[in-house]
């Protein structure tokens, strides 16, 4: 199977124990959980059988060790992850409010986690079938430059790009960063966006209008993730395919989009047809929100197949339809 190469932040995450927990007073936090959007995606892709390498950086400290141990256990290749003893591993704090909204405090740009780069693109990209980039990685000028170079290095060698805008509100205030994300989006072969992100980057009125524009350019597949409402797939010359959300009790939705992406890309790279990949990704992401911690709900393809065959009550939607191995390969 062609290899997947992801780039970006590896960090630990602390999750507030209570809804609407104060940022200003001492309180209880769960964690540290291994995290970072590209790391979550790579972890899930590896669990689903992809050959996947991650380009990143962590500090020479226990938080870095915890992240690398988790990724190694899941089978992610760490050859391009630097352990930088001049800084510490990044930390994100996340808190949910009663409305369902999320807020973050990030310690990232100034940490060892922010100092990733691909040193040897010729070697690293030699046997790669797809590179994946996420907008959450555009957290500093250096990081934006690193992902821009990464995409250019891949494109120069004919390696297609997959992109998840994964926009953070604070990024939209930096026009030069937004312009770079738009450039990466317009050149991507696979686009995995959340509802509203494509109109925010492209200015078209709807996700469907943006998908049509992208499919008229470099894109072959555009997915729009719709949280509890599931996800949609757009392909050239085909009607929108919708997958409804699985019925679950949501505990911690952070990382669901990345679990979705890891599952989708692993199956896509294995030659599975995108409609089947959509169904598995939607199931994996739906099940992932039932557990606290951004990677805690990641699971293998075998587990997903078992859930499709005989879902536990409240853990998914029964389905007898064909698995990825019986898709159009
Ligand atoms: P993040 O960036 O935090 O990882 P996202 O914004 O990229 O998330 P979402 O649309 O929130 O992505 O969620 C991704 C996918 O996860 C959805 O398309 C859906 O398949 C699944 N999902 C998320 N929340 C729920 C939920 N409450 N119930 C069922 N499925 C869900
Ligand atoms: Mg996202």
Coordinates of N, CA, C and O in Angstrom, one line a residue, residues 53-192:
X53 N 4.1 7.7 8.1 CA 5.1 8.3 8.8 C 4.7 9.7 9.2 O 3.9 10.3 8.5
X54 N 5.2 10.2 10.3 CA 4.9 11.5 10.8 C 6.2 12.4 10.8 O 7.2 11.9 11.2
X55 N 6.0 13.6 10.4 CA 7.1 14.6 10.5 C 6.7 15.6 11.6 O 5.7 16.2 11.6
X56 N 7.5 15.6 12.7 CA 7.2 16.4 13.8 C 8.3 16.6 14.8 O 9.5 16.3 14.4
X57 N 8.0 17.2 15.9 CA 9.1 17.4 16.9 C 8.5 17.5 18.3 O 7.3 17.9 18.5
X58 N 9.2 16.9 19.3 CA 8.7 17.0 20.7 C 9.9 17.4 21.5 O 11.1 17.3 21.1
X59 N 9.7 17.8 22.8 CA 10.8 18.0 23.7 C 11.3 16.7 24.3 O 10.7 15.7 24.2
X60 N 12.5 16.8 24.9 CA 13.1 15.6 25.5 C 12.6 15.6 26.9 O 13.3 15.8 27.9
X61 N 11.3 15.3 27.1 CA 10.7 15.3 28.4 C 9.6 14.2 28.4 O 9.3 13.6 27.4
X62 N 9.0 13.9 29.6 CA 8.0 12.8 29.7 C 6.8 13.0 28.8 O 6.2 12.0 28.3
X63 N 6.4 14.3 28.5 CA 5.2 14.5 27.7 C 5.5 14.0 26.2 O 4.7 13.4 25.5
X64 N 6.7 14.4 25.8 CA 7.2 13.9 24.5 C 7.2 12.4 24.4 O 6.8 11.8 23.5
X65 N 7.8 11.8 25.5 CA 7.9 10.4 25.5 C 6.6 9.7 25.5 O 6.4 8.7 24.8
X66 N 5.6 10.3 26.2 CA 4.2 9.7 26.2 C 3.6 9.7 24.8 O 3.0 8.7 24.4
X67 N 3.8 10.8 24.1 CA 3.3 10.9 22.7 C 3.9 9.9 21.8 O 3.3 9.1 21.1
X68 N 5.3 9.8 21.9 CA 6.0 8.9 21.0 C 5.7 7.4 21.3 O 5.6 6.6 20.4
X69 N 5.5 7.1 22.6 CA 5.2 5.7 23.0 C 3.9 5.3 22.4 O 3.7 4.2 21.9
X70 N 2.9 6.2 22.5 CA 1.6 5.9 22.0 C 1.6 5.7 20.5 O 1.1 4.8 19.9
X71 N 2.3 6.6 19.8 CA 2.3 6.6 18.3 C 3.1 5.3 17.8 O 2.7 4.6 16.9
X72 N 4.2 5.0 18.6 CA 5.0 3.8 18.2 C 4.1 2.5 18.4 O 4.1 1.7 17.5
X73 N 3.3 2.5 19.5 CA 2.5 1.3 19.8 C 1.5 1.1 18.7 O 1.1 0.0 18.3
X74 N 1.0 2.3 18.1 CA 0.0 2.1 17.1 C 0.6 1.8 15.7 O -0.2 1.6 14.7
X75 N 1.9 1.9 15.6 CA 2.6 1.6 14.3 C 2.9 2.8 13.5 O 3.2 2.6 12.3
X76 N 2.9 4.0 14.0 CA 3.3 5.2 13.2 C 4.8 5.2 13.1 O 5.5 5.1 14.1
X77 N 5.3 5.5 11.9 CA 6.8 5.6 11.7 C 7.2 7.0 12.2 O 6.7 8.0 11.9
X78 N 8.3 6.9 13.1 CA 8.7 8.2 13.8 C 10.1 8.6 13.3 O 10.7 9.5 14.0
X79 N 10.6 8.1 12.2 CA 11.9 8.4 11.7 C 12.1 9.9 11.5 O 13.2 10.4 11.7
X80 N 11.1 10.6 11.2 CA 11.2 12.1 10.9 C 10.7 12.9 12.1 O 10.4 14.1 11.9
X81 N 10.6 12.3 13.2 CA 10.2 13.1 14.4 C 11.5 13.4 15.2 O 12.3 12.5 15.6
X82 N 11.7 14.7 15.5 CA 12.9 15.1 16.2 C 12.6 15.2 17.7 O 11.5 15.6 18.1
X83 N 13.6 14.8 18.5 CA 13.4 15.1 19.9 C 14.4 16.2 20.2 O 15.6 16.1 20.1
X84 N 13.8 17.4 20.5 CA 14.6 18.6 20.6 C 14.8 19.0 22.1 O 13.8 19.3 22.8
X85 N 16.0 18.9 22.5 CA 16.3 19.1 24.0 C 16.5 20.6 24.3 O 16.8 20.9 25.5
X86 N 16.2 21.4 23.4 CA 16.2 22.9 23.7 C 14.9 23.5 24.1 O 14.7 24.7 24.3
X87 N 13.8 22.6 24.1 CA 12.5 23.1 24.5 C 11.7 22.0 25.0 O 12.1 20.9 25.1
X88 N 10.5 22.4 25.4 CA 9.6 21.3 26.0 C 8.5 21.0 25.0 O 8.2 21.7 24.1
X89 N 7.8 19.9 25.2 CA 6.7 19.4 24.4 C 5.5 20.4 24.6 O 5.2 20.8 25.7
X90 N 4.8 20.7 23.5 CA 3.6 21.6 23.6 C 2.5 21.0 24.4 O 2.4 19.8 24.6
X91 N 1.6 21.9 25.0 CA 0.5 21.5 25.8 C -0.7 22.3 25.3 O -0.6 23.5 25.1
X92 N -1.8 21.6 25.2 CA -3.1 22.3 24.9 C -4.1 22.0 26.1 O -4.1 20.9 26.5
X93 N -4.8 23.0 26.5 CA -5.9 22.8 27.5 C -7.2 23.0 26.7 O -7.3 24.0 26.0
X94 N -8.2 22.2 26.9 CA -9.5 22.3 26.3 C -10.6 22.3 27.3 O -10.5 21.5 28.2
X95 N -11.5 23.1 27.1 CA -12.7 23.2 28.0 C -14.0 23.3 27.1 O -14.0 24.0 26.1
X96 N -15.0 22.5 27.5 CA -16.3 22.6 26.9 C -17.2 23.5 27.7 O -17.1 23.5 28.9
X97 N -18.1 24.2 26.9 CA -19.1 24.9 27.7 C -20.5 24.2 27.4 O -20.6 23.4 26.5
X98 N -21.5 24.6 28.2 CA -22.8 24.0 28.1 C -23.4 24.1 26.7 O -24.1 23.2 26.3
X99 N -23.1 25.1 26.0 CA -23.6 25.2 24.6 C -23.0 24.2 23.6 O -23.4 24.1 22.5
X100 N -21.9 23.5 24.1 CA -21.2 22.6 23.2 C -20.0 23.2 22.6 O -19.2 22.6 22.0
X101 N -19.8 24.6 22.8 CA -18.7 25.2 22.2 C -17.4 24.8 23.0 O -17.5 24.3 24.1
X102 N -16.3 25.0 22.3 CA -15.0 24.5 22.9 C -14.1 25.7 23.0 O -14.1 26.6 22.1
X103 N -13.3 25.8 24.0 CA -12.2 26.8 24.0 C -10.9 26.2 24.3 O -10.9 25.2 25.1
X104 N -9.8 26.8 23.8 CA -8.5 26.2 24.0 C -7.5 27.2 24.6 O -7.6 28.4 24.3
X105 N -6.6 26.8 25.3 CA -5.3 27.5 25.6 C -4.2 26.7 25.1 O -4.1 25.5 25.5
X106 N -3.4 27.2 24.1 CA -2.3 26.5 23.5 C -1.0 27.0 24.0 O -0.8 28.2 24.0
X107 N -0.1 26.1 24.4 CA 1.3 26.4 24.6 C 2.0 25.6 23.4 O 2.3 24.4 23.6
X108 N 2.2 26.3 22.3 CA 2.7 25.6 21.1 C 3.8 26.3 20.3 O 4.8 25.7 20.1
X109 N 3.5 27.5 19.8 CA 4.4 28.0 18.8 C 5.9 28.1 19.4 O 6.8 27.9 18.7
X110 N 5.9 28.4 20.7 CA 7.3 28.7 21.3 C 7.9 27.4 21.9 O 9.0 27.4 22.4
X111 N 7.3 26.2 21.7 CA 7.8 25.0 22.2 C 8.6 24.1 21.2 O 8.6 24.4 20.0
X112 N 9.1 23.1 21.7 CA 9.8 22.1 20.8 C 8.9 21.6 19.8 O 9.3 21.3 18.6
X113 N 7.6 21.4 20.2 CA 6.6 20.9 19.2 C 6.4 21.7 18.0 O 6.0 21.3 17.0
X114 N 6.7 23.0 18.1 CA 6.6 24.0 17.0 C 7.7 24.0 16.1 O 7.7 24.7 15.0
X115 N 8.8 23.2 16.3 CA 10.0 23.2 15.5 C 10.2 22.1 14.6 O 11.3 21.5 14.4
X116 N 9.1 21.6 14.0 CA 9.2 20.5 13.1 C 9.7 21.0 11.7 O 9.4 22.1 11.3
X117 N 10.3 20.1 11.0 CA 10.6 20.4 9.5 C 11.1 19.0 8.9 O 11.5 18.1 9.6
X118 N 10.9 19.0 7.6 CA 11.4 17.7 6.9 C 12.7 18.0 6.4 O 12.9 18.9 5.5
X119 N 13.8 17.4 6.9 CA 15.2 17.7 6.6 C 15.6 17.1 5.2 O 16.3 17.7 4.5
X120 N 15.0 16.0 4.9 CA 15.5 15.3 3.7 C 14.4 14.9 2.8 O 14.0 13.7 2.7
X121 N 13.7 15.8 2.1 CA 12.5 15.5 1.3 C 12.8 14.4 0.3 O 11.9 13.6 0.0
X122 N 14.0 14.4 -0.3 CA 14.2 13.5 -1.4 C 14.0 12.1 -0.9 O 13.4 11.2 -1.6
X123 N 14.6 11.8 0.2 CA 14.5 10.4 0.8 C 13.1 10.2 1.4 O 12.5 9.1 1.1
X124 N 12.7 11.1 2.1 CA 11.4 10.9 2.9 C 10.2 10.8 1.9 O 9.3 10.0 2.3
X125 N 10.3 11.4 0.8 CA 9.1 11.4 -0.1 C 9.2 10.3 -1.2 O 8.3 10.1 -2.0
X126 N 10.3 9.5 -1.1 CA 10.6 8.6 -2.2 C 9.5 7.6 -2.5 O 9.1 7.3 -3.6
X127 N 8.9 7.0 -1.4 CA 7.9 6.0 -1.6 C 6.6 6.4 -1.0 O 5.8 5.6 -0.5
X128 N 6.3 7.7 -1.1 CA 5.1 8.2 -0.5 C 4.0 8.4 -1.5 O 4.2 8.9 -2.6
X129 N 2.7 7.9 -1.2 CA 1.6 8.0 -2.1 C 0.8 9.2 -1.9 O 0.0 9.6 -2.8
X130 N 0.8 9.8 -0.7 CA 0.0 10.9 -0.3 C 0.6 11.6 0.8 O 1.1 11.0 1.8
X131 N 0.6 13.0 0.8 CA 1.1 13.7 2.0 C -0.2 14.4 2.5 O -1.1 14.8 1.8
X132 N -0.2 14.6 3.9 CA -1.4 15.2 4.5 C -1.0 16.4 5.3 O 0.0 16.3 6.1
X133 N -1.7 17.5 5.2 CA -1.4 18.7 5.9 C -2.7 19.2 6.5 O -3.8 19.1 5.9
X134 N -2.6 19.9 7.7 CA -3.7 20.4 8.4 C -3.6 21.9 8.7 O -2.5 22.3 9.1
X135 N -4.7 22.6 8.6 CA -4.6 24.0 8.9 C -4.3 24.4 10.3 O -3.7 25.4 10.6
X136 N -4.6 23.5 11.2 CA -4.2 23.7 12.6 C -2.7 23.9 12.8 O -2.3 24.4 13.8
X137 N -2.0 23.4 11.8 CA -0.5 23.4 11.9 C 0.0 24.9 11.6 O 1.2 25.2 11.8
X138 N -0.8 25.7 11.0 CA -0.4 27.1 10.7 C -0.4 28.0 11.9 O -1.1 29.1 11.8
X139 N 0.2 27.6 12.9 CA 0.1 28.4 14.2 C 1.3 29.4 14.4 O 1.3 30.1 15.4
X140 N 2.2 29.5 13.4 CA 3.3 30.4 13.5 C 3.8 30.6 12.1 O 3.6 29.8 11.2
X141 N 4.6 31.7 11.9 CA 5.1 32.0 10.6 C 6.1 30.8 10.2 O 6.1 30.4 9.0
X142 N 6.9 30.3 11.2 CA 7.8 29.2 10.9 C 7.0 27.9 10.4 O 7.4 27.2 9.5
X143 N 5.9 27.7 11.2 CA 5.1 26.5 10.9 C 4.5 26.6 9.5 O 4.4 25.6 8.7
X144 N 4.0 27.8 9.2 CA 3.4 28.0 7.8 C 4.4 27.8 6.8 O 4.2 27.1 5.7
X145 N 5.6 28.3 7.0 CA 6.7 28.1 6.0 C 7.0 26.6 5.9 O 7.2 26.1 4.7
X146 N 7.0 25.9 7.0 CA 7.4 24.5 6.9 C 6.3 23.7 6.2 O 6.7 22.8 5.3
X147 N 5.1 24.0 6.4 CA 4.1 23.2 5.6 C 4.0 23.6 4.2 O 3.8 22.8 3.3
X148 N 4.3 24.9 3.9 CA 4.3 25.3 2.5 C 5.4 24.6 1.7 O 5.2 24.1 0.6
X149 N 6.6 24.5 2.4 CA 7.8 23.9 1.7 C 7.5 22.4 1.5 O 7.8 21.8 0.5
X150 N 6.8 21.8 2.5 CA 6.5 20.4 2.5 C 5.6 20.1 1.3 O 5.8 19.1 0.5
X151 N 4.6 20.9 1.1 CA 3.7 20.7 0.0 C 4.4 20.9 -1.3 O 4.2 20.2 -2.3
X152 N 5.3 21.9 -1.4 CA 6.0 22.2 -2.6 C 7.0 21.0 -2.9 O 7.1 20.6 -4.1
X153 N 7.6 20.5 -1.9 CA 8.5 19.4 -2.1 C 7.8 18.2 -2.6 O 8.2 17.4 -3.5
X154 N 6.6 17.9 -2.0 CA 5.8 16.8 -2.5 C 5.3 17.0 -3.9 O 5.5 16.1 -4.8
X155 N 4.8 18.2 -4.2 CA 4.3 18.5 -5.6 C 5.4 18.4 -6.6 O 5.2 17.8 -7.7
X156 N 6.6 18.8 -6.3 CA 7.8 18.8 -7.2 C 8.1 17.3 -7.6 O 8.7 17.0 -8.6
X157 N 7.7 16.4 -6.7 CA 8.0 15.0 -6.9 C 6.8 14.2 -7.4 O 6.7 13.0 -7.4
X158 N 5.7 15.0 -7.6 CA 4.5 14.3 -8.1 C 3.7 13.6 -7.1 O 2.8 12.8 -7.4
X159 N 3.9 13.9 -5.8 CA 3.2 13.3 -4.7 C 1.9 14.1 -4.4 O 2.0 15.3 -4.1
X160 N 0.7 13.6 -4.5 CA -0.5 14.3 -4.3 C -0.7 14.7 -2.8 O -0.1 14.1 -1.9
X161 N -1.5 15.8 -2.6 CA -1.6 16.3 -1.3 C -3.1 16.1 -0.8 O -4.0 16.3 -1.6
X162 N -3.2 15.8 0.5 CA -4.5 15.8 1.1 C -4.5 16.9 2.2 O -3.5 17.1 2.8
X163 N -5.6 17.6 2.3 CA -5.7 18.8 3.2 C -6.9 18.8 4.0 O -8.0 18.6 3.4
X164 N -6.8 19.1 5.3 CA -7.9 19.4 6.2 C -7.7 20.8 6.7 O -6.8 21.1 7.4
X165 N -8.6 21.8 6.3 CA -8.4 23.2 6.7 C -8.3 23.3 8.3 O -7.5 24.1 8.8
X166 N -9.1 22.5 9.0 CA -9.0 22.5 10.5 C -8.7 23.9 11.1 O -7.7 24.1 11.8
X167 N -9.5 24.8 10.7 CA -9.2 26.2 11.0 C -9.4 26.5 12.4 O -10.3 26.0 13.1
X168 N -8.5 27.4 13.0 CA -8.6 27.9 14.3 C -8.9 29.4 14.2 O -8.3 30.0 13.4
X169 N -9.9 29.9 15.0 CA -10.3 31.3 14.8 C -9.1 32.3 14.8 O -9.1 33.3 14.0
X170 N -8.2 32.0 15.7 CA -7.0 33.0 15.8 C -6.2 33.1 14.5 O -5.6 34.1 14.2
X171 N -6.3 32.0 13.7 CA -5.5 32.0 12.4 C -6.1 32.9 11.4 O -5.4 33.5 10.5
X172 N -7.4 33.0 11.5 CA -8.1 33.8 10.4 C -7.7 35.3 10.5 O -8.0 36.1 9.6
X173 N -7.1 35.7 11.6 CA -6.7 37.1 11.7 C -5.3 37.3 11.0 O -4.8 38.5 11.0
X174 N -4.7 36.3 10.5 CA -3.4 36.5 9.8 C -3.6 36.2 8.3 O -3.5 35.1 7.8
X175 N -3.8 37.3 7.5 CA -4.1 37.2 6.1 C -3.1 36.4 5.3 O -3.5 35.6 4.4
X176 N -1.8 36.5 5.7 CA -0.8 35.8 4.9 C -0.9 34.3 5.2 O -0.5 33.5 4.3
X177 N -1.3 33.9 6.4 CA -1.4 32.5 6.7 C -2.6 31.9 6.0 O -2.6 30.8 5.5
X178 N -3.7 32.7 6.0 CA -4.9 32.3 5.3 C -4.7 32.1 3.8 O -5.1 31.1 3.2
X179 N -3.9 33.0 3.2 CA -3.6 32.9 1.8 C -2.8 31.6 1.5 O -3.0 30.9 0.5
X180 N -1.9 31.2 2.4 CA -1.1 30.0 2.2 C -2.0 28.8 2.3 O -1.9 27.8 1.5
X181 N -2.9 28.8 3.3 CA -3.9 27.7 3.4 C -4.7 27.6 2.2 O -5.0 26.5 1.7
X182 N -5.2 28.7 1.7 CA -6.0 28.7 0.5 C -5.2 28.1 -0.7 O -5.7 27.3 -1.5
X183 N -4.0 28.4 -0.8 CA -3.1 27.9 -1.9 C -3.0 26.4 -1.8 O -3.1 25.7 -2.8
X184 N -2.8 25.9 -0.6 CA -2.7 24.5 -0.3 C -4.0 23.8 -0.7 O -4.0 22.7 -1.4
X185 N -5.1 24.4 -0.2 CA -6.4 23.8 -0.5 C -6.6 23.7 -2.0 O -7.1 22.7 -2.5
X186 N -6.3 24.7 -2.8 CA -6.6 24.7 -4.2 C -5.7 23.7 -5.0 O -6.1 23.3 -6.1
X187 N -4.6 23.3 -4.4 CA -3.8 22.3 -5.0 C -4.0 20.9 -4.6 O -3.4 20.0 -5.0
X188 N -4.9 20.7 -3.6 CA -5.1 19.4 -3.0 C -5.9 18.4 -3.8 O -6.9 18.8 -4.4
X189 N -5.5 17.1 -3.8 CA -6.3 16.1 -4.5 C -7.4 15.6 -3.6 O -8.5 15.2 -4.1
X190 N -7.1 15.5 -2.3 CA -8.1 15.1 -1.3 C -8.4 16.2 -0.3 O -7.4 16.7 0.2
X191 N -9.6 16.6 -0.1 CA -10.0 17.6 0.8 C -10.9 17.1 1.9 O -12.0 16.5 1.5
X192 N -10.5 17.2 3.1 CA -11.4 16.8 4.2 C -11.6 18.0 5.1 O -10.8 18.3 5.9

